[in-house]
Amino acid sequence: QVQLVESGGGSVQAGGSLRLSCAASGFTDSPYYCMAWFRQAPGKEREGVASLYTGGDRTYYRDSAKGRFTISQDKSKNTLYLEIDSVKPEDSGVYTCAAEPGNVVGPTYCGGGYWGDSDFRYWGQGTQVTVSS
């Protein structure tokens, strides 16, 4: 049974930094996964932020995330991270990690950013980020 558990959210002042974590367990479908972070701001639809293919660290960032967001993994801890530097109020929202077996969403699709939320079958519960100005 796959579990994704996010942590690291909270309230932060604009200009600060934040690191979100997504601890994964129960992966048995595939040796590698496409993992992604999504964000849902109040009153808006959920949007993808960044993705990482666990077999090779290939990453993708949406335009809105380029420059200040860094997605990474610690394979020894089965944990996905999202670091946000120089946070802005518009970064506020619920951040959720998602995963899909790499034999379904491979490195090209994952790293090329062709995915949407319908491509992922495993989801965490989300962590709230609130940035005050």
PDB file of C-alpha atoms in Angstrom:
ATOM      1  CA  GLN A   1       0.000   0.000   0.000  1.00  0.00           C
ATOM      2  CA  VAL A   2       1.548   3.240  -1.189  1.00  0.00           C
ATOM      3  CA  GLN A   3       1.635   6.094   1.268  1.00  0.00           C
ATOM      4  CA  LEU A   4       2.787   9.633   0.630  1.00  0.00           C
ATOM      5  CA  VAL A   5       3.055  11.851   3.676  1.00  0.00           C
ATOM      6  CA  GLU A   6       3.873  15.516   3.299  1.00  0.00           C
ATOM      7  CA  SER A   7       5.334  17.763   5.942  1.00  0.00           C
ATOM      8  CA  GLY A   8       7.119  21.062   6.259  1.00  0.00           C
ATOM      9  CA  GLY A   9       4.278  23.436   5.547  1.00  0.00           C
ATOM     10  CA  GLY A  10       3.322  26.316   7.779  1.00  0.00           C
ATOM     11  CA  SER A  11       3.344  30.068   7.940  1.00  0.00           C
ATOM     12  CA  VAL A  12       6.333  31.980   6.636  1.00  0.00           C
ATOM     13  CA  GLN A  13       7.155  35.602   5.948  1.00  0.00           C
ATOM     14  CA  ALA A  14       7.656  36.704   2.390  1.00  0.00           C
ATOM     15  CA  GLY A  15      11.299  36.488   1.433  1.00  0.00           C
ATOM     16  CA  GLY A  16      11.969  33.470   3.581  1.00  0.00           C
ATOM     17  CA  SER A  17      12.577  29.881   2.565  1.00  0.00           C
ATOM     18  CA  LEU A  18      10.677  26.682   3.001  1.00  0.00           C
ATOM     19  CA  ARG A  19      11.381  23.002   2.434  1.00  0.00           C
ATOM     20  CA  LEU A  20       8.519  20.609   1.982  1.00  0.00           C
ATOM     21  CA  SER A  21       9.008  16.871   2.370  1.00  0.00           C
ATOM     22  CA  CYS A  22       7.084  13.929   1.004  1.00  0.00           C
ATOM     23  CA  ALA A  23       7.911  10.617   2.657  1.00  0.00           C
ATOM     24  CA  ALA A  24       7.030   7.703   0.421  1.00  0.00           C
ATOM     25  CA  SER A  25       6.488   4.090   1.361  1.00  0.00           C
ATOM     26  CA  GLY A  26       4.977   0.961  -0.097  1.00  0.00           C
ATOM     27  CA  PHE A  27       6.271   1.389  -3.632  1.00  0.00           C
ATOM     28  CA  THR A  28       6.148  -1.990  -5.348  1.00  0.00           C
ATOM     29  CA  ASP A  29       4.762  -1.293  -8.839  1.00  0.00           C
ATOM     30  CA  SER A  30       8.024  -0.244 -10.400  1.00  0.00           C
ATOM     31  CA  PRO A  31      11.652   0.390  -9.433  1.00  0.00           C
ATOM     32  CA  TYR A  32      11.224   4.019 -10.465  1.00  0.00           C
ATOM     33  CA  TYR A  33       8.466   6.563 -10.202  1.00  0.00           C
ATOM     34  CA  CYS A  34       7.524   9.917 -11.576  1.00  0.00           C
ATOM     35  CA  MET A  35       6.891  12.104  -8.566  1.00  0.00           C
ATOM     36  CA  ALA A  36       5.473  15.578  -8.607  1.00  0.00           C
ATOM     37  CA  TRP A  37       4.425  18.455  -6.429  1.00  0.00           C
ATOM     38  CA  PHE A  38       1.095  20.152  -6.977  1.00  0.00           C
ATOM     39  CA  ARG A  39      -0.262  23.334  -5.462  1.00  0.00           C
ATOM     40  CA  GLN A  40      -3.829  24.473  -4.947  1.00  0.00           C
ATOM     41  CA  ALA A  41      -4.245  28.098  -4.022  1.00  0.00           C
ATOM     42  CA  PRO A  42      -7.482  29.308  -2.427  1.00  0.00           C
ATOM     43  CA  GLY A  43     -10.220  29.547  -5.023  1.00  0.00           C
ATOM     44  CA  LYS A  44      -8.040  28.117  -7.764  1.00  0.00           C
ATOM     45  CA  GLU A  45      -7.611  24.784  -9.435  1.00  0.00           C
ATOM     46  CA  ARG A  46      -4.795  22.474  -8.486  1.00  0.00           C
ATOM     47  CA  GLU A  47      -1.735  22.995 -10.652  1.00  0.00           C
ATOM     48  CA  GLY A  48       1.448  21.077 -11.124  1.00  0.00           C
ATOM     49  CA  VAL A  49       4.610  22.752  -9.886  1.00  0.00           C
ATOM     50  CA  ALA A  50       7.505  20.397 -10.568  1.00  0.00           C
ATOM     51  CA  SER A  51       8.307  16.763 -11.184  1.00  0.00           C
ATOM     52  CA  LEU A  52      11.201  14.386 -10.704  1.00  0.00           C
ATOM     53  CA  TYR A  53      11.858  10.954 -12.162  1.00  0.00           C
ATOM     54  CA  THR A  54      13.376   8.894  -9.368  1.00  0.00           C
ATOM     55  CA  GLY A  55      15.532   6.835 -11.694  1.00  0.00           C
ATOM     56  CA  GLY A  56      18.044   9.462 -12.722  1.00  0.00           C
ATOM     57  CA  ASP A  57      16.841  12.655 -11.053  1.00  0.00           C
ATOM     58  CA  ARG A  58      15.451  14.156 -14.234  1.00  0.00           C
ATOM     59  CA  THR A  59      13.409  17.189 -13.230  1.00  0.00           C
ATOM     60  CA  TYR A  60      10.829  19.509 -14.723  1.00  0.00           C
ATOM     61  CA  TYR A  61       9.521  22.848 -13.521  1.00  0.00           C
ATOM     62  CA  ARG A  62       6.460  24.754 -14.597  1.00  0.00           C
ATOM     63  CA  ASP A  63       7.263  28.272 -15.697  1.00  0.00           C
ATOM     64  CA  SER A  64       5.856  29.683 -12.461  1.00  0.00           C
ATOM     65  CA  ALA A  65       8.313  27.561 -10.460  1.00  0.00           C
ATOM     66  CA  LYS A  66      11.510  28.195 -12.382  1.00  0.00           C
ATOM     67  CA  GLY A  67      14.202  29.995 -10.464  1.00  0.00           C
ATOM     68  CA  ARG A  68      12.932  29.755  -6.890  1.00  0.00           C
ATOM     69  CA  PHE A  69      11.730  26.167  -6.590  1.00  0.00           C
ATOM     70  CA  THR A  70      13.968  23.109  -6.341  1.00  0.00           C
ATOM     71  CA  ILE A  71      12.680  19.568  -6.416  1.00  0.00           C
ATOM     72  CA  SER A  72      14.982  16.824  -5.185  1.00  0.00           C
ATOM     73  CA  GLN A  73      15.011  13.420  -3.591  1.00  0.00           C
ATOM     74  CA  ASP A  74      16.866  11.500  -0.945  1.00  0.00           C
ATOM     75  CA  LYS A  75      16.773   7.923  -2.130  1.00  0.00           C
ATOM     76  CA  SER A  76      18.079   6.583   1.167  1.00  0.00           C
ATOM     77  CA  LYS A  77      15.064   8.086   2.922  1.00  0.00           C
ATOM     78  CA  ASN A  78      12.525   7.552   0.125  1.00  0.00           C
ATOM     79  CA  THR A  79      11.715  11.212   0.456  1.00  0.00           C
ATOM     80  CA  LEU A  80      10.896  13.861  -2.112  1.00  0.00           C
ATOM     81  CA  TYR A  81      11.570  17.508  -1.351  1.00  0.00           C
ATOM     82  CA  LEU A  82      10.460  20.866  -2.645  1.00  0.00           C
ATOM     83  CA  GLU A  83      12.488  23.869  -1.590  1.00  0.00           C
ATOM     84  CA  ILE A  84      11.058  27.298  -2.143  1.00  0.00           C
ATOM     85  CA  ASP A  85      13.343  30.301  -1.861  1.00  0.00           C
ATOM     86  CA  SER A  86      12.331  33.937  -1.565  1.00  0.00           C
ATOM     87  CA  VAL A  87       8.753  32.914  -0.935  1.00  0.00           C
ATOM     88  CA  LYS A  88       5.966  35.188  -2.089  1.00  0.00           C
ATOM     89  CA  PRO A  89       2.344  35.462  -0.973  1.00  0.00           C
ATOM     90  CA  GLU A  90       1.271  33.910  -4.271  1.00  0.00           C
ATOM     91  CA  ASP A  91       3.158  30.733  -3.273  1.00  0.00           C
ATOM     92  CA  SER A  92       0.496  30.112  -0.622  1.00  0.00           C
ATOM     93  CA  GLY A  93      -1.696  27.071  -0.979  1.00  0.00           C
ATOM     94  CA  VAL A  94      -1.928  23.389  -0.237  1.00  0.00           C
ATOM     95  CA  TYR A  95       1.047  21.502  -1.584  1.00  0.00           C
ATOM     96  CA  THR A  96       0.513  17.859  -2.387  1.00  0.00           C
ATOM     97  CA  CYS A  97       2.906  15.274  -3.699  1.00  0.00           C
ATOM     98  CA  ALA A  98       1.877  12.628  -6.173  1.00  0.00           C
ATOM     99  CA  ALA A  99       3.463   9.544  -7.676  1.00  0.00           C
ATOM    100  CA  GLU A 100       2.980   7.291 -10.666  1.00  0.00           C
ATOM    101  CA  PRO A 101       4.964   4.152 -11.515  1.00  0.00           C
ATOM    102  CA  GLY A 102       7.754   4.792 -13.956  1.00  0.00           C
ATOM    103  CA  ASN A 103       6.569   2.009 -16.257  1.00  0.00           C
ATOM    104  CA  VAL A 104       3.475   4.155 -16.906  1.00  0.00           C
ATOM    105  CA  VAL A 105       4.896   7.678 -16.734  1.00  0.00           C
ATOM    106  CA  GLY A 106       8.451   7.291 -17.917  1.00  0.00           C
ATOM    107  CA  PRO A 107      11.401   9.656 -17.756  1.00  0.00           C
ATOM    108  CA  THR A 108      10.640  11.454 -21.000  1.00  0.00           C
ATOM    109  CA  TYR A 109       7.020  12.114 -20.121  1.00  0.00           C
ATOM    110  CA  CYS A 110       7.870  12.948 -16.518  1.00  0.00           C
ATOM    111  CA  GLY A 111      10.896  15.079 -17.255  1.00  0.00           C
ATOM    112  CA  GLY A 112       9.255  16.771 -20.196  1.00  0.00           C
ATOM    113  CA  GLY A 113       6.386  18.106 -18.134  1.00  0.00           C
ATOM    114  CA  TYR A 114       3.690  16.516 -20.270  1.00  0.00           C
ATOM    115  CA  TRP A 115       1.820  15.263 -17.210  1.00  0.00           C
ATOM    116  CA  GLY A 116      -1.266  16.535 -15.480  1.00  0.00           C
ATOM    117  CA  ASP A 117      -2.925  15.527 -12.232  1.00  0.00           C
ATOM    118  CA  SER A 118      -4.885  12.786 -13.994  1.00  0.00           C
ATOM    119  CA  ASP A 119      -1.582  11.016 -14.722  1.00  0.00           C
ATOM    120  CA  PHE A 120      -0.940  10.254 -11.056  1.00  0.00           C
ATOM    121  CA  ARG A 121      -2.637   7.510  -9.078  1.00  0.00           C
ATOM    122  CA  TYR A 122      -0.987   8.029  -5.689  1.00  0.00           C
ATOM    123  CA  TRP A 123      -1.523  11.219  -3.692  1.00  0.00           C
ATOM    124  CA  GLY A 124      -0.594  12.536  -0.300  1.00  0.00           C
ATOM    125  CA  GLN A 125      -2.908  14.466   1.967  1.00  0.00           C
ATOM    126  CA  GLY A 126      -1.229  17.816   1.364  1.00  0.00           C
ATOM    127  CA  THR A 127       0.475  20.402   3.537  1.00  0.00           C
ATOM    128  CA  GLN A 128      -0.623  24.007   3.881  1.00  0.00           C
ATOM    129  CA  VAL A 129       1.763  26.843   3.090  1.00  0.00           C
ATOM    130  CA  THR A 130       0.813  30.375   4.027  1.00  0.00           C
ATOM    131  CA  VAL A 131       3.079  33.252   3.053  1.00  0.00           C
ATOM    132  CA  SER A 132       2.445  36.611   4.652  1.00  0.00           C
ATOM    133  CA  SER A 133       3.709  39.867   3.250  1.00  0.00           C
TER     134      SER A 133
END
